[in-house]
């Protein structure tokens, strides 16, 4: 137990001050950066491993690449191994399907030519027809009965009719052309007359005609009945200032 001036800790909590909001106090931890060397170390180890593998492969391949000359054979050397005689290959003719089809085609063509030649010989062989004419009745010419002589009659040629019809047609065409020419001349004359009338009318409209001089009634000047104006001197007024108006 403490003294009378000391607060009792653990029995009650002090009332927080409501003026400012509550803020949680956190301790900020600063991260100290350190160099990262894991990748560089791994790359260096991999490079050394590759170099060791390449050196090992070169050492393994070096004996096989080294040149070793074979000794020259002795001219007096005789081998005890008997030589084997090789059996030569005996050629045999090919049995192709193409050759068989060619032979079949040649056989069919030969048979076709023989058949055509036989038919041509049969057609060229002379075969006499039976003589049935000798047993038939001979041909007799039937003469028509005699008719009286014809009396000549006047005839009319179609060319003359066509010539007459052609002349009538030509005459009609000429008459029609003359009528058309007369109608054209009349229309032309009428057009010229109308044009001459229009020219005359235009000339009459365009001809100058002086207007007569107009005569107005004379103006009589009379004395004025109004009295004479009496002159008056103007009265010039000066705008009063504020001081004068207040006075």
mmCIF file of C-alpha atoms in Angstrom:
data_model
loop_
_atom_site.group_PDB
_atom_site.id
_atom_site.type_symbol
_atom_site.label_atom_id
_atom_site.label_comp_id
_atom_site.label_asym_id
_atom_site.label_seq_id
_atom_site.Cartn_x
_atom_site.Cartn_y
_atom_site.Cartn_z
ATOM 1 C CA UNK A 1 0.000 0.000 0.000
ATOM 2 C CA UNK A 2 1.300 3.413 -0.843
ATOM 3 C CA UNK A 3 0.984 6.669 0.852
ATOM 4 C CA UNK A 4 -2.001 8.954 0.766
ATOM 5 C CA UNK A 5 -0.557 10.969 -2.120
ATOM 6 C CA UNK A 6 0.193 8.032 -4.390
ATOM 7 C CA UNK A 7 -2.577 6.752 -6.694
ATOM 8 C CA UNK A 8 -3.637 3.168 -6.303
ATOM 9 C CA UNK A 9 -2.303 1.387 -9.419
ATOM 10 C CA UNK A 10 -4.348 -1.589 -10.538
ATOM 11 C CA UNK A 11 -7.579 -0.543 -8.817
ATOM 12 C CA UNK A 12 -8.786 1.869 -11.454
ATOM 13 C CA UNK A 13 -7.672 3.251 -14.819
ATOM 14 C CA UNK A 14 -7.197 6.921 -15.416
ATOM 15 C CA UNK A 15 -9.911 8.578 -17.502
ATOM 16 C CA UNK A 16 -8.555 9.398 -20.946
ATOM 17 C CA UNK A 17 -8.539 12.955 -22.110
ATOM 18 C CA UNK A 18 -11.309 13.381 -24.706
ATOM 19 C CA UNK A 19 -9.854 16.488 -26.342
ATOM 20 C CA UNK A 20 -7.535 14.705 -28.805
ATOM 21 C CA UNK A 21 -8.267 11.420 -30.648
ATOM 22 C CA UNK A 22 -6.603 8.230 -29.559
ATOM 23 C CA UNK A 23 -3.513 7.307 -31.542
ATOM 24 C CA UNK A 24 -1.824 4.005 -31.322
ATOM 25 C CA UNK A 25 1.855 4.264 -30.754
ATOM 26 C CA UNK A 26 3.788 1.952 -33.066
ATOM 27 C CA UNK A 27 7.466 1.447 -33.179
ATOM 28 C CA UNK A 28 8.862 1.928 -36.670
ATOM 29 C CA UNK A 29 11.406 -0.618 -37.693
ATOM 30 C CA UNK A 30 13.947 0.526 -40.226
ATOM 31 C CA UNK A 31 15.082 -2.132 -42.725
ATOM 32 C CA UNK A 32 18.794 -1.970 -43.335
ATOM 33 C CA UNK A 33 19.584 -2.895 -46.996
ATOM 34 C CA UNK A 34 22.240 -5.533 -47.520
ATOM 35 C CA UNK A 35 23.900 -6.568 -50.764
ATOM 36 C CA UNK A 36 22.328 -9.633 -52.446
ATOM 37 C CA UNK A 37 24.987 -11.951 -53.770
ATOM 38 C CA UNK A 38 23.097 -15.215 -54.211
ATOM 39 C CA UNK A 39 22.627 -15.026 -58.001
ATOM 40 C CA UNK A 40 26.181 -13.962 -58.725
ATOM 41 C CA UNK A 41 27.556 -16.798 -56.615
ATOM 42 C CA UNK A 42 25.257 -19.320 -58.344
ATOM 43 C CA UNK A 43 26.211 -18.056 -61.803
ATOM 44 C CA UNK A 44 29.905 -18.273 -60.957
ATOM 45 C CA UNK A 45 29.533 -21.867 -59.719
ATOM 46 C CA UNK A 46 27.567 -22.866 -62.857
ATOM 47 C CA UNK A 47 30.245 -21.333 -65.102
ATOM 48 C CA UNK A 48 32.987 -23.263 -63.274
ATOM 49 C CA UNK A 49 30.978 -26.473 -63.551
ATOM 50 C CA UNK A 50 30.528 -25.978 -67.327
ATOM 51 C CA UNK A 51 34.232 -25.349 -67.793
ATOM 52 C CA UNK A 52 35.074 -28.527 -65.838
ATOM 53 C CA UNK A 53 32.670 -30.575 -68.020
ATOM 54 C CA UNK A 54 34.198 -29.167 -71.239
ATOM 55 C CA UNK A 55 37.725 -29.963 -70.035
ATOM 56 C CA UNK A 56 36.663 -33.508 -69.149
ATOM 57 C CA UNK A 57 35.138 -34.026 -72.621
ATOM 58 C CA UNK A 58 38.295 -32.723 -74.295
ATOM 59 C CA UNK A 59 40.464 -35.075 -72.266
ATOM 60 C CA UNK A 60 38.203 -38.052 -73.133
ATOM 61 C CA UNK A 61 38.270 -37.225 -76.862
ATOM 62 C CA UNK A 62 42.032 -36.545 -77.043
ATOM 63 C CA UNK A 63 43.147 -40.259 -77.359
ATOM 64 C CA UNK A 64 40.602 -40.935 -80.094
ATOM 65 C CA UNK A 65 41.766 -37.884 -82.069
ATOM 66 C CA UNK A 66 45.411 -38.875 -81.908
ATOM 67 C CA UNK A 67 46.676 -40.264 -85.262
ATOM 68 C CA UNK A 68 48.005 -43.821 -85.252
ATOM 69 C CA UNK A 69 49.503 -45.159 -88.483
ATOM 70 C CA UNK A 70 48.980 -48.798 -89.427
ATOM 71 C CA UNK A 71 52.127 -50.843 -90.302
ATOM 72 C CA UNK A 72 52.825 -51.603 -93.966
ATOM 73 C CA UNK A 73 51.906 -55.162 -95.015
ATOM 74 C CA UNK A 74 54.808 -57.455 -95.818
ATOM 75 C CA UNK A 75 54.977 -58.619 -99.462
ATOM 76 C CA UNK A 76 55.963 -62.159 -98.403
ATOM 77 C CA UNK A 77 53.117 -62.524 -95.939
ATOM 78 C CA UNK A 78 50.774 -65.375 -96.690
ATOM 79 C CA UNK A 79 47.540 -65.793 -94.848
ATOM 80 C CA UNK A 80 46.303 -69.220 -93.807
ATOM 81 C CA UNK A 81 42.649 -68.165 -94.008
ATOM 82 C CA UNK A 82 41.087 -69.573 -97.184
ATOM 83 C CA UNK A 83 39.441 -67.094 -99.466
ATOM 84 C CA UNK A 84 35.708 -67.421 -99.958
ATOM 85 C CA UNK A 85 34.547 -67.415 -103.540
ATOM 86 C CA UNK A 86 31.550 -65.116 -104.034
ATOM 87 C CA UNK A 87 28.636 -66.425 -106.021
ATOM 88 C CA UNK A 88 27.670 -64.069 -108.818
ATOM 89 C CA UNK A 89 24.097 -62.952 -109.034
ATOM 90 C CA UNK A 90 22.190 -64.518 -111.925
ATOM 91 C CA UNK A 91 19.872 -61.986 -113.528
ATOM 92 C CA UNK A 92 16.249 -62.993 -114.072
ATOM 93 C CA UNK A 93 13.702 -61.273 -116.285
ATOM 94 C CA UNK A 94 11.139 -59.099 -114.556
ATOM 95 C CA UNK A 95 7.519 -60.074 -114.795
ATOM 96 C CA UNK A 96 5.825 -56.684 -114.882
ATOM 97 C CA UNK A 97 2.090 -56.200 -115.036
ATOM 98 C CA UNK A 98 2.626 -53.515 -117.650
ATOM 99 C CA UNK A 99 4.137 -56.034 -120.077
ATOM 100 C CA UNK A 100 1.229 -58.422 -119.536
ATOM 101 C CA UNK A 101 -1.323 -55.651 -120.190
ATOM 102 C CA UNK A 102 0.613 -54.689 -123.337
ATOM 103 C CA UNK A 103 0.514 -58.263 -124.627
ATOM 104 C CA UNK A 104 -3.229 -58.499 -123.926
ATOM 105 C CA UNK A 105 -3.851 -55.239 -125.738
ATOM 106 C CA UNK A 106 -1.800 -56.380 -128.738
ATOM 107 C CA UNK A 107 -3.771 -59.643 -128.860
ATOM 108 C CA UNK A 108 -7.128 -57.801 -128.764
ATOM 109 C CA UNK A 109 -5.951 -55.395 -131.486
ATOM 110 C CA UNK A 110 -4.789 -58.293 -133.674
ATOM 111 C CA UNK A 111 -8.139 -60.088 -133.302
ATOM 112 C CA UNK A 112 -10.020 -56.842 -134.089
ATOM 113 C CA UNK A 113 -7.965 -56.285 -137.248
ATOM 114 C CA UNK A 114 -8.552 -59.902 -138.395
ATOM 115 C CA UNK A 115 -12.315 -59.493 -137.853
ATOM 116 C CA UNK A 116 -12.400 -56.225 -139.817
ATOM 117 C CA UNK A 117 -10.372 -57.773 -142.634
ATOM 118 C CA UNK A 118 -12.771 -60.748 -142.772
ATOM 119 C CA UNK A 119 -15.814 -58.479 -142.936
ATOM 120 C CA UNK A 120 -14.202 -56.369 -145.662
ATOM 121 C CA UNK A 121 -13.521 -59.510 -147.723
ATOM 122 C CA UNK A 122 -17.114 -60.671 -147.303
ATOM 123 C CA UNK A 123 -18.425 -57.297 -148.455
ATOM 124 C CA UNK A 124 -16.081 -57.251 -151.454
ATOM 125 C CA UNK A 125 -17.128 -60.765 -152.561
ATOM 126 C CA UNK A 126 -19.508 -60.642 -155.572
ATOM 127 C CA UNK A 127 -22.923 -62.186 -155.039
ATOM 128 C CA UNK A 128 -25.228 -62.299 -158.069
ATOM 129 C CA UNK A 129 -28.920 -61.543 -157.562
ATOM 130 C CA UNK A 130 -31.504 -64.037 -158.893
ATOM 131 C CA UNK A 131 -32.714 -63.319 -162.457
ATOM 132 C CA UNK A 132 -36.386 -62.683 -161.727
ATOM 133 C CA UNK A 133 -36.671 -60.238 -164.634
ATOM 134 C CA UNK A 134 -36.699 -63.080 -167.111
ATOM 135 C CA UNK A 135 -39.907 -64.429 -165.640
ATOM 136 C CA UNK A 136 -41.795 -61.084 -165.520
ATOM 137 C CA UNK A 137 -44.019 -59.511 -168.181
ATOM 138 C CA UNK A 138 -42.145 -56.949 -170.300
ATOM 139 C CA UNK A 139 -42.751 -53.229 -169.655
ATOM 140 C CA UNK A 140 -45.338 -51.618 -171.920
ATOM 141 C CA UNK A 141 -45.619 -47.855 -172.469
ATOM 142 C CA UNK A 142 -49.165 -46.574 -172.000
ATOM 143 C CA UNK A 143 -49.987 -43.870 -174.533
ATOM 144 C CA UNK A 144 -52.588 -41.216 -173.569
ATOM 145 C CA UNK A 145 -55.680 -40.843 -175.777
ATOM 146 C CA UNK A 146 -55.491 -38.276 -178.559
ATOM 147 C CA UNK A 147 -57.021 -34.873 -177.707
ATOM 148 C CA UNK A 148 -58.210 -32.158 -180.129
ATOM 149 C CA UNK A 149 -55.791 -29.353 -180.837
ATOM 150 C CA UNK A 150 -56.050 -26.364 -178.509
ATOM 151 C CA UNK A 151 -57.282 -23.051 -179.915
ATOM 152 C CA UNK A 152 -55.053 -20.051 -179.124
ATOM 153 C CA UNK A 153 -56.524 -17.513 -176.723
ATOM 154 C CA UNK A 154 -55.356 -14.018 -176.000
ATOM 155 C CA UNK A 155 -53.078 -13.912 -173.012
ATOM 156 C CA UNK A 156 -52.017 -11.142 -170.701
ATOM 157 C CA UNK A 157 -48.545 -10.927 -169.282
ATOM 158 C CA UNK A 158 -48.085 -10.188 -165.606
ATOM 159 C CA UNK A 159 -45.119 -7.943 -166.418
ATOM 160 C CA UNK A 160 -47.412 -5.507 -168.210
ATOM 161 C CA UNK A 161 -49.714 -5.365 -165.186
ATOM 162 C CA UNK A 162 -46.784 -4.758 -162.886
ATOM 163 C CA UNK A 163 -45.425 -2.030 -165.199
ATOM 164 C CA UNK A 164 -48.786 -0.254 -165.265
ATOM 165 C CA UNK A 165 -49.136 -0.487 -161.465
ATOM 166 C CA UNK A 166 -45.560 0.846 -161.127
ATOM 167 C CA UNK A 167 -46.349 3.840 -163.373
ATOM 168 C CA UNK A 168 -49.478 4.648 -161.334
ATOM 169 C CA UNK A 169 -47.446 4.442 -158.123
ATOM 170 C CA UNK A 170 -44.739 6.713 -159.530
ATOM 171 C CA UNK A 171 -47.391 9.211 -160.645
ATOM 172 C CA UNK A 172 -48.949 9.250 -157.163
ATOM 173 C CA UNK A 173 -45.542 9.786 -155.577
ATOM 174 C CA UNK A 174 -44.777 12.695 -157.948
ATOM 175 C CA UNK A 175 -48.144 14.305 -157.188
ATOM 176 C CA UNK A 176 -47.530 13.918 -153.463
ATOM 177 C CA UNK A 177 -44.064 15.479 -153.778
ATOM 178 C CA UNK A 178 -45.523 18.422 -155.749
ATOM 179 C CA UNK A 179 -48.172 18.949 -153.064
ATOM 180 C CA UNK A 180 -45.491 18.905 -150.368
ATOM 181 C CA UNK A 181 -43.406 21.413 -152.332
ATOM 182 C CA UNK A 182 -46.371 23.778 -152.725
ATOM 183 C CA UNK A 183 -47.155 23.480 -148.987
ATOM 184 C CA UNK A 184 -43.521 24.218 -148.140
ATOM 185 C CA UNK A 185 -43.491 27.278 -150.432
ATOM 186 C CA UNK A 186 -46.716 28.584 -148.906
ATOM 187 C CA UNK A 187 -45.358 28.123 -145.387
ATOM 188 C CA UNK A 188 -42.122 29.868 -146.355
ATOM 189 C CA UNK A 189 -44.018 32.800 -147.939
ATOM 190 C CA UNK A 190 -46.218 33.071 -144.846
ATOM 191 C CA UNK A 191 -43.175 33.036 -142.615
ATOM 192 C CA UNK A 192 -41.499 35.770 -144.668
ATOM 193 C CA UNK A 193 -44.649 37.930 -144.568
ATOM 194 C CA UNK A 194 -44.951 37.529 -140.785
ATOM 195 C CA UNK A 195 -41.280 38.353 -140.356
ATOM 196 C CA UNK A 196 -41.675 41.490 -142.529
ATOM 197 C CA UNK A 197 -44.675 42.562 -140.426
ATOM 198 C CA UNK A 198 -42.687 42.060 -137.223
ATOM 199 C CA UNK A 199 -39.824 44.141 -138.651
ATOM 200 C CA UNK A 200 -42.219 46.950 -139.596
ATOM 201 C CA UNK A 201 -43.790 46.895 -136.155
ATOM 202 C CA UNK A 202 -40.394 46.942 -134.505
ATOM 203 C CA UNK A 203 -39.269 49.869 -136.650
ATOM 204 C CA UNK A 204 -42.422 51.825 -135.820
ATOM 205 C CA UNK A 205 -41.811 51.188 -132.117
ATOM 206 C CA UNK A 206 -38.169 52.186 -132.333
ATOM 207 C CA UNK A 207 -38.739 55.396 -134.395
ATOM 208 C CA UNK A 208 -38.105 58.628 -132.378
ATOM 209 C CA UNK A 209 -41.129 60.819 -131.640
ATOM 210 C CA UNK A 210 -40.554 64.118 -129.840
ATOM 211 C CA UNK A 211 -43.003 64.975 -127.095
ATOM 212 C CA UNK A 212 -44.716 68.404 -127.406
ATOM 213 C CA UNK A 213 -43.575 71.222 -125.147
ATOM 214 C CA UNK A 214 -45.834 71.405 -122.164
ATOM 215 C CA UNK A 215 -47.445 74.760 -121.377
ATOM 216 C CA UNK A 216 -48.176 75.555 -117.757
ATOM 217 C CA UNK A 217 -50.355 78.518 -116.467
ATOM 218 C CA UNK A 218 -48.397 81.633 -115.569
ATOM 219 C CA UNK A 219 -47.692 82.298 -111.891
ATOM 220 C CA UNK A 220 -48.909 85.665 -110.532
ATOM 221 C CA UNK A 221 -46.603 87.102 -107.867
ATOM 222 C CA UNK A 222 -48.632 88.880 -105.135
ATOM 223 C CA UNK A 223 -47.318 90.764 -102.093
ATOM 224 C CA UNK A 224 -47.400 88.932 -98.776
ATOM 225 C CA UNK A 225 -50.057 89.820 -96.278
ATOM 226 C CA UNK A 226 -47.975 88.827 -93.214
ATOM 227 C CA UNK A 227 -46.359 91.486 -91.033
ATOM 228 C CA UNK A 228 -42.627 92.002 -91.110
ATOM 229 C CA UNK A 229 -40.525 90.176 -88.550
ATOM 230 C CA UNK A 230 -39.218 92.368 -85.776
ATOM 231 C CA UNK A 231 -35.632 91.479 -84.833
ATOM 232 C CA UNK A 232 -34.837 90.735 -81.183
ATOM 233 C CA UNK A 233 -31.440 90.386 -79.631
ATOM 234 C CA UNK A 234 -30.817 86.947 -78.154
ATOM 235 C CA UNK A 235 -30.477 86.534 -74.413
ATOM 236 C CA UNK A 236 -27.498 84.361 -73.602
ATOM 237 C CA UNK A 237 -27.854 82.708 -70.178
ATOM 238 C CA UNK A 238 -24.948 81.343 -68.193
ATOM 239 C CA UNK A 239 -25.444 78.073 -66.311
ATOM 240 C CA UNK A 240 -25.247 78.898 -62.585
ATOM 241 C CA UNK A 241 -22.682 77.009 -60.545
ATOM 242 C CA UNK A 242 -23.387 75.162 -57.314
ATOM 243 C CA UNK A 243 -21.920 77.924 -55.201
ATOM 244 C CA UNK A 244 -24.075 80.600 -56.778
ATOM 245 C CA UNK A 245 -27.182 78.404 -56.485
ATOM 246 C CA UNK A 246 -26.465 77.792 -52.766
ATOM 247 C CA UNK A 247 -25.924 81.519 -52.193
#
